[in-house]
PDB file of C-alpha atoms in Angstrom:
ATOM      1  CA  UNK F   1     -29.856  -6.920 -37.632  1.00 56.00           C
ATOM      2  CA  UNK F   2     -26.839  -6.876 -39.665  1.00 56.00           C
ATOM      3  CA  UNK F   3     -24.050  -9.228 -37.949  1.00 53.00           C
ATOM      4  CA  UNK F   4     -21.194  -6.706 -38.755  1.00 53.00           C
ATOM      5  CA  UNK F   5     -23.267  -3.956 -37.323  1.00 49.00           C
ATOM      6  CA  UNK F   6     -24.181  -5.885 -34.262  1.00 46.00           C
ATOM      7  CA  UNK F   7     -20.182  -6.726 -33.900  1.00 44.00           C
ATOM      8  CA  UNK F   8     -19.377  -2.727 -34.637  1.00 41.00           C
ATOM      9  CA  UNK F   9     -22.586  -2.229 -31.754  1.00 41.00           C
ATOM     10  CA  UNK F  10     -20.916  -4.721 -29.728  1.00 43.00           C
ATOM     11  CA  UNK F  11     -17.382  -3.286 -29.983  1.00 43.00           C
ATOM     12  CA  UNK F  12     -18.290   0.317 -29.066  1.00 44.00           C
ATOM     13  CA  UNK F  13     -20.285  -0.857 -26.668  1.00 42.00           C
ATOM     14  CA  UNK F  14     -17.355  -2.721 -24.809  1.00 42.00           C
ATOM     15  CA  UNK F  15     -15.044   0.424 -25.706  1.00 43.00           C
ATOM     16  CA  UNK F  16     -17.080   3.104 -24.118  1.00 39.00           C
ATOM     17  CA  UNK F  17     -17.700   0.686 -20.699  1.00 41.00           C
ATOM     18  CA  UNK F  18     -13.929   0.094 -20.473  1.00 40.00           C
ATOM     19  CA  UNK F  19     -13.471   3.753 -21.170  1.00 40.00           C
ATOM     20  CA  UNK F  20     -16.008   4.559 -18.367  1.00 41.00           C
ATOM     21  CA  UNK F  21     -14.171   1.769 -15.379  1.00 42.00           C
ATOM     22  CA  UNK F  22     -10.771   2.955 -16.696  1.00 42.00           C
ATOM     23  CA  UNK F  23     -12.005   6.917 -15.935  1.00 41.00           C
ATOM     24  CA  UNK F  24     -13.561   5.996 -12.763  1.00 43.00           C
ATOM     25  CA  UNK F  25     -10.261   4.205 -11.765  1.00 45.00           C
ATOM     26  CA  UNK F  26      -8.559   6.946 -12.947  1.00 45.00           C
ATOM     27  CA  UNK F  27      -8.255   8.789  -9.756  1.00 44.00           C
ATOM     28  CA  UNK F  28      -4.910  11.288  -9.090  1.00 57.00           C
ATOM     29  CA  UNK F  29      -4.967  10.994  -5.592  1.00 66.00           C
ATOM     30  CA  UNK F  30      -5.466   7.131  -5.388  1.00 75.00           C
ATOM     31  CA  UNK F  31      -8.355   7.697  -3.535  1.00 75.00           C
ATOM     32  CA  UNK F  32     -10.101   4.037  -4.308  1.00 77.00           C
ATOM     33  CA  UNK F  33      -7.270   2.227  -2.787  1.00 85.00           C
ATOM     34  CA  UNK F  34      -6.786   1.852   1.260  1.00 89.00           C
ATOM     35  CA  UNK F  35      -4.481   4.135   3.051  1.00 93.00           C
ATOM     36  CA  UNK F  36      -1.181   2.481   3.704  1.00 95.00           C
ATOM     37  CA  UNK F  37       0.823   1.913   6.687  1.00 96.00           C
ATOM     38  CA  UNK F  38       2.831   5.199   6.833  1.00 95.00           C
ATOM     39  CA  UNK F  39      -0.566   7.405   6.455  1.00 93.00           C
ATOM     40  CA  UNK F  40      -2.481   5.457   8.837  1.00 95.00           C
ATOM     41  CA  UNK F  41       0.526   6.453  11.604  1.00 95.00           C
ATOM     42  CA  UNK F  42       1.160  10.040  10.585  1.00 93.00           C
ATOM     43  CA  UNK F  43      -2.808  10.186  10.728  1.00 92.00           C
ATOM     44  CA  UNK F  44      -3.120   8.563  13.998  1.00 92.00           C
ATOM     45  CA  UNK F  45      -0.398  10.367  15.625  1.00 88.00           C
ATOM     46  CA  UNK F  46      -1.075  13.323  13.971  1.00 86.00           C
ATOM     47  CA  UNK F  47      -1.258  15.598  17.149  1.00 79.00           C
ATOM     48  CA  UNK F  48       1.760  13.818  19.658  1.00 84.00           C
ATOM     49  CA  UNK F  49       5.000  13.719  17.670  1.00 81.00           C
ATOM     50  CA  UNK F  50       6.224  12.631  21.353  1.00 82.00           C
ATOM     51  CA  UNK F  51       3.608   9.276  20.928  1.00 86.00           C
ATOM     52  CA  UNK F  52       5.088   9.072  17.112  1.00 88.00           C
ATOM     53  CA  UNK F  53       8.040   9.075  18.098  1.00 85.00           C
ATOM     54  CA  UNK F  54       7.926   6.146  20.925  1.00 87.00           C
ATOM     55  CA  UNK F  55       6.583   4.267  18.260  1.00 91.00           C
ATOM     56  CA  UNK F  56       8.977   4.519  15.422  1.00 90.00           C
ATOM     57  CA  UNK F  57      11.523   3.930  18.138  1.00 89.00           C
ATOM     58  CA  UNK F  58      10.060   0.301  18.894  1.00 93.00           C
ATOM     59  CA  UNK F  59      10.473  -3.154  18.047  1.00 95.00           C
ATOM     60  CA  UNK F  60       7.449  -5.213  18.098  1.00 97.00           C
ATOM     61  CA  UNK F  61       5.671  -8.158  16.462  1.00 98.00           C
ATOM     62  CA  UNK F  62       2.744  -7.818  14.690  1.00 96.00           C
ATOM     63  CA  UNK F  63       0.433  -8.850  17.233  1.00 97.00           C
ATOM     64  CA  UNK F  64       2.217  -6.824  19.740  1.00 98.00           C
ATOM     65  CA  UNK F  65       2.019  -4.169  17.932  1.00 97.00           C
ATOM     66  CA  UNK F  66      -2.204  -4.415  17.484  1.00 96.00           C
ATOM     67  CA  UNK F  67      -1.786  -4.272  20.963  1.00 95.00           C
ATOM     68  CA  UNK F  68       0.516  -1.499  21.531  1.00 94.00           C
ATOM     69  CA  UNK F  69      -1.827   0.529  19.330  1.00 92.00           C
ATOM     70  CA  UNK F  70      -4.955  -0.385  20.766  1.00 90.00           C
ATOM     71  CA  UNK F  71      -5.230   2.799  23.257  1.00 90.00           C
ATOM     72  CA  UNK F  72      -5.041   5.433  20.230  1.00 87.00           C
ATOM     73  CA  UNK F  73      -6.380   2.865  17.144  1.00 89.00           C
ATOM     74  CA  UNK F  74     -10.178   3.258  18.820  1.00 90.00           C
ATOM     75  CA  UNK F  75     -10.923   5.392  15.695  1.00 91.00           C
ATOM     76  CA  UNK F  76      -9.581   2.926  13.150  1.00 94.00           C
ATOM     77  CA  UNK F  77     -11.325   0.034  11.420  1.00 94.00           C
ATOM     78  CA  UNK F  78      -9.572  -3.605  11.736  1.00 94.00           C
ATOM     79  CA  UNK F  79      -8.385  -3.962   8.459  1.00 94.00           C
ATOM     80  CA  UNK F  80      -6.783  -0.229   9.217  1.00 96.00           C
ATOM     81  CA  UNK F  81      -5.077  -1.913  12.671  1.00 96.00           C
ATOM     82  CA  UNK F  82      -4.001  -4.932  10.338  1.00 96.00           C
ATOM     83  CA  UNK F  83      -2.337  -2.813   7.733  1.00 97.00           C
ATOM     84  CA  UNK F  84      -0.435  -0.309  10.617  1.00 97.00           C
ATOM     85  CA  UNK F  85       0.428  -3.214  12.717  1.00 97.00           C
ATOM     86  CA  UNK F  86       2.399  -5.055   9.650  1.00 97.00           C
ATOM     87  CA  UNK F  87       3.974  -1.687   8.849  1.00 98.00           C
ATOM     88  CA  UNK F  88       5.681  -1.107  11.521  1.00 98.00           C
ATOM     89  CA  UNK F  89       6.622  -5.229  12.331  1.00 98.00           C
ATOM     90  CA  UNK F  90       8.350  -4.584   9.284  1.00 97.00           C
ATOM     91  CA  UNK F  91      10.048  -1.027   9.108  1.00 97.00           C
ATOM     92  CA  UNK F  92      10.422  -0.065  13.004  1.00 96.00           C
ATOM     93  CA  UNK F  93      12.293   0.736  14.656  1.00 94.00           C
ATOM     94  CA  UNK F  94      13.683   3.492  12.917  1.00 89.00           C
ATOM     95  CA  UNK F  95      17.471   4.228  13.486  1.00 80.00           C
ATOM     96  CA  UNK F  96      17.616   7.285  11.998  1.00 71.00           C
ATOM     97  CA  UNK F  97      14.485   8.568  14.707  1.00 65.00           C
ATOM     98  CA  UNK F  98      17.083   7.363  17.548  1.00 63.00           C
ATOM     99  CA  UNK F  99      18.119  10.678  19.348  1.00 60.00           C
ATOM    100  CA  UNK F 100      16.277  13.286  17.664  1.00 62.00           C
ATOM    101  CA  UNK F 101      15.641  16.122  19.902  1.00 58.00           C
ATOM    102  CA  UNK F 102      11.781  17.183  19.821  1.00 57.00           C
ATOM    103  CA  UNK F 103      11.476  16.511  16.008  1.00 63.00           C
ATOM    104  CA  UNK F 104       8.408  17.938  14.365  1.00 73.00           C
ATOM    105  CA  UNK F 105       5.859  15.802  12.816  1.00 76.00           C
ATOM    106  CA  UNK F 106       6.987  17.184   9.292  1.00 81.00           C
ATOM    107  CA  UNK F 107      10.612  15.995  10.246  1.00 80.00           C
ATOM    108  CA  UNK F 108       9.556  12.523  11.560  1.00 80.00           C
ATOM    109  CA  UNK F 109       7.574  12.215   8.540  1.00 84.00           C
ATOM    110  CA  UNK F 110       9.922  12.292   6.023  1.00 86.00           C
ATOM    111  CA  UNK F 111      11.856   9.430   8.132  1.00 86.00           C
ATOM    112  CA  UNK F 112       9.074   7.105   7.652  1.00 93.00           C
ATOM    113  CA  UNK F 113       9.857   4.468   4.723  1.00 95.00           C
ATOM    114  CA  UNK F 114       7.054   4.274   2.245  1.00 95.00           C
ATOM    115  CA  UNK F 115       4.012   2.310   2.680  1.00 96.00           C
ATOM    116  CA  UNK F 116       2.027  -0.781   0.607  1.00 93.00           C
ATOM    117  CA  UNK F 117       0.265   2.277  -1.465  1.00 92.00           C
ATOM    118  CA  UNK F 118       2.510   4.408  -1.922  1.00 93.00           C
ATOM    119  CA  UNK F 119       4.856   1.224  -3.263  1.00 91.00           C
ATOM    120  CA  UNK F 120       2.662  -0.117  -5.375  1.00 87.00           C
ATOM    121  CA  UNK F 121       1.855   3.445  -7.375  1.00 87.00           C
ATOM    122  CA  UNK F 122       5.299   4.030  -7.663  1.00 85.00           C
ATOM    123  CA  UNK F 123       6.094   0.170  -9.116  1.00 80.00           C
ATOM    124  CA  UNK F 124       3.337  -1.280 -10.632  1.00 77.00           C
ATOM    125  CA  UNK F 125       0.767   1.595 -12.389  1.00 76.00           C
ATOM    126  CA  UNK F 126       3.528   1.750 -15.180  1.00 73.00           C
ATOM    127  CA  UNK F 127       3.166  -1.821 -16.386  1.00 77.00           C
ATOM    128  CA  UNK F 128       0.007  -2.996 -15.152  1.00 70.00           C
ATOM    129  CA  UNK F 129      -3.808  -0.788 -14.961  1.00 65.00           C
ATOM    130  CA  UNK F 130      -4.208  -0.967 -11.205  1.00 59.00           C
ATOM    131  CA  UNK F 131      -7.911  -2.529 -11.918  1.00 54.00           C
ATOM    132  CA  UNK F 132      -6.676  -5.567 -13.800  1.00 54.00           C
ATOM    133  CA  UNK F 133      -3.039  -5.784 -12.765  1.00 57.00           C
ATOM    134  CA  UNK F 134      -3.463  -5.268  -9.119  1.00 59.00           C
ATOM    135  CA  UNK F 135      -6.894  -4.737  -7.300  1.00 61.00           C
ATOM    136  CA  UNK F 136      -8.531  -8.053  -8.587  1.00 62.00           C
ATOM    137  CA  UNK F 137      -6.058 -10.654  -7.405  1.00 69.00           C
ATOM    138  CA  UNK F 138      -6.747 -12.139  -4.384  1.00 76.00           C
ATOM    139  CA  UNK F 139      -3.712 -12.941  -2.886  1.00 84.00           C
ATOM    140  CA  UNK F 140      -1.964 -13.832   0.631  1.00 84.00           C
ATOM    141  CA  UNK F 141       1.314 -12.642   1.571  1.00 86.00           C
ATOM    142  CA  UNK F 142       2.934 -15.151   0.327  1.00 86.00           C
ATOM    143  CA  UNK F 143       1.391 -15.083  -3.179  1.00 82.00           C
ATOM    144  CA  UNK F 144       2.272 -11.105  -3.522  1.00 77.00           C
ATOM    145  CA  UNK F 145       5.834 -12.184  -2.208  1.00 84.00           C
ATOM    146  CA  UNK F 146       5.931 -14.934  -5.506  1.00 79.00           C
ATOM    147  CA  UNK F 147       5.000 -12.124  -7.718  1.00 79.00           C
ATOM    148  CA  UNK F 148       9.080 -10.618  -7.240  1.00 77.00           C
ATOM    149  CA  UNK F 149      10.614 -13.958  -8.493  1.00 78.00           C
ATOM    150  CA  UNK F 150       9.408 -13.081 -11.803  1.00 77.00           C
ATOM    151  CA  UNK F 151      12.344 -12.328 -13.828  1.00 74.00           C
ATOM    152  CA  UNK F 152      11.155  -8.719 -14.822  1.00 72.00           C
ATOM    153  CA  UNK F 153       9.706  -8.280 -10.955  1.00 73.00           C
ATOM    154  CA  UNK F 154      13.151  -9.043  -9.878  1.00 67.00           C
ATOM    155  CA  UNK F 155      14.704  -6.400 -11.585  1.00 68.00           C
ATOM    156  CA  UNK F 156      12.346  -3.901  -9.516  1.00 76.00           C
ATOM    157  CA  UNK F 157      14.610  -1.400  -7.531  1.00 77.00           C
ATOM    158  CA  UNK F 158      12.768  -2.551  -4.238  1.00 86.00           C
ATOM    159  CA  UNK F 159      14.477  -3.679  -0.916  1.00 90.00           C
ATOM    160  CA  UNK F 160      13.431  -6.467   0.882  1.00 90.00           C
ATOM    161  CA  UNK F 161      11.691  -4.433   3.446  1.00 95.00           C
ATOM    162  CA  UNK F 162       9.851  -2.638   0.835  1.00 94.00           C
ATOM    163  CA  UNK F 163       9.027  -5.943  -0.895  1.00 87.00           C
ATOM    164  CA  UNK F 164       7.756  -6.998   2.530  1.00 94.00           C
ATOM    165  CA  UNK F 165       6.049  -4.361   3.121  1.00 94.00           C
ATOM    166  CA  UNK F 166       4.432  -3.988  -0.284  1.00 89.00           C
ATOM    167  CA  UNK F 167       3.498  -8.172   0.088  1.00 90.00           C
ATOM    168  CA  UNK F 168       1.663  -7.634   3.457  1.00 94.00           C
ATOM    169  CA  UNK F 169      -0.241  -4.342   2.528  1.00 93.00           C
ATOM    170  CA  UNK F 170      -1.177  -6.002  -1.460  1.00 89.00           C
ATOM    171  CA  UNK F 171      -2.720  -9.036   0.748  1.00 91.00           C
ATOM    172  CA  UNK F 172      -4.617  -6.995   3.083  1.00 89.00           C
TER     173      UNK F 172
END
């Protein structure tokens, strides 16, 4: 075969499979990535806005937490505990929640800070393709908390909670 037609073969070959992974990434409801922290909660506490509410009104560790959630997590998967359990070591208690008066899950919800997921496809999908930029690092905490002392990470309108949280839930 022709070498310039074997590089033109080889080219559309590599064109159309990136096409096809970039397609199959291409997902509106970011359905290939885990649920963050925040959805895990309003999910788990879905039916007892009283229980939800105890809980953004706490302080606890992250292993305390795994424990506190133990009675209602029976339905989660570890890595599902993991994630939940660093969410809220990081963003509870909530002050705002302090005081409400029989708030609604609706109400609570739009309280909650915003998770791992929801940070990352709100900071990162404009720069970087999700598959390349973010799901194929392996990473600990630490090394997704290195990634903001770039100079052009730096200048991400993040707090350090949501750095935190975005760290702990990227690692996970």
């Amino acid at each position: 075969m022709n070498p310039r037609i074997r590089h033109l073969a080889l080219a559309g070959f590599a064109a159309a499979f990136v096409s096809g992974v970039s397609l199959a990434l291409a997902q509106s409801d970011f359905g290939f990535m885990p649920d963050g922290g925040r959805q895990t909660l309003l999910r788990l506490f879905d039916a007892s806005p009283a229980d939800l509410t105890a809980v953004i009104s706490s302080k606890h560790s992250e292993a305390e937490w795994v424990t506190a959630l133990a009675p209602n997590a029976a339905t989660l998967k570890p890595e599902e505990i993991e994630t939940l359990a660093s969410y809220l070591a990081v963003n509870m208690p909530l002050p705002r929640a302090q005081g409400m008066t029989a708030p609604g899950l609706e109400q609570m919800a739009e309280l909650l800070p915003p998770d791992g997921k929801e940070l990352a496809i709100a900071n990162c999908q404009f720069c970087h393709s999700f598959f390349t930029g973010y799901l194929v690092h392996d990473r600990d905490a630490e090394g997704w908390r290195s990634v903001f002392k770039s100079p052009f990470h730096k200048e991400l309108a993040m707090t350090e909670k949501e750095r935190e949280t975005f760290a702990r839930y990227s690692a996970i």
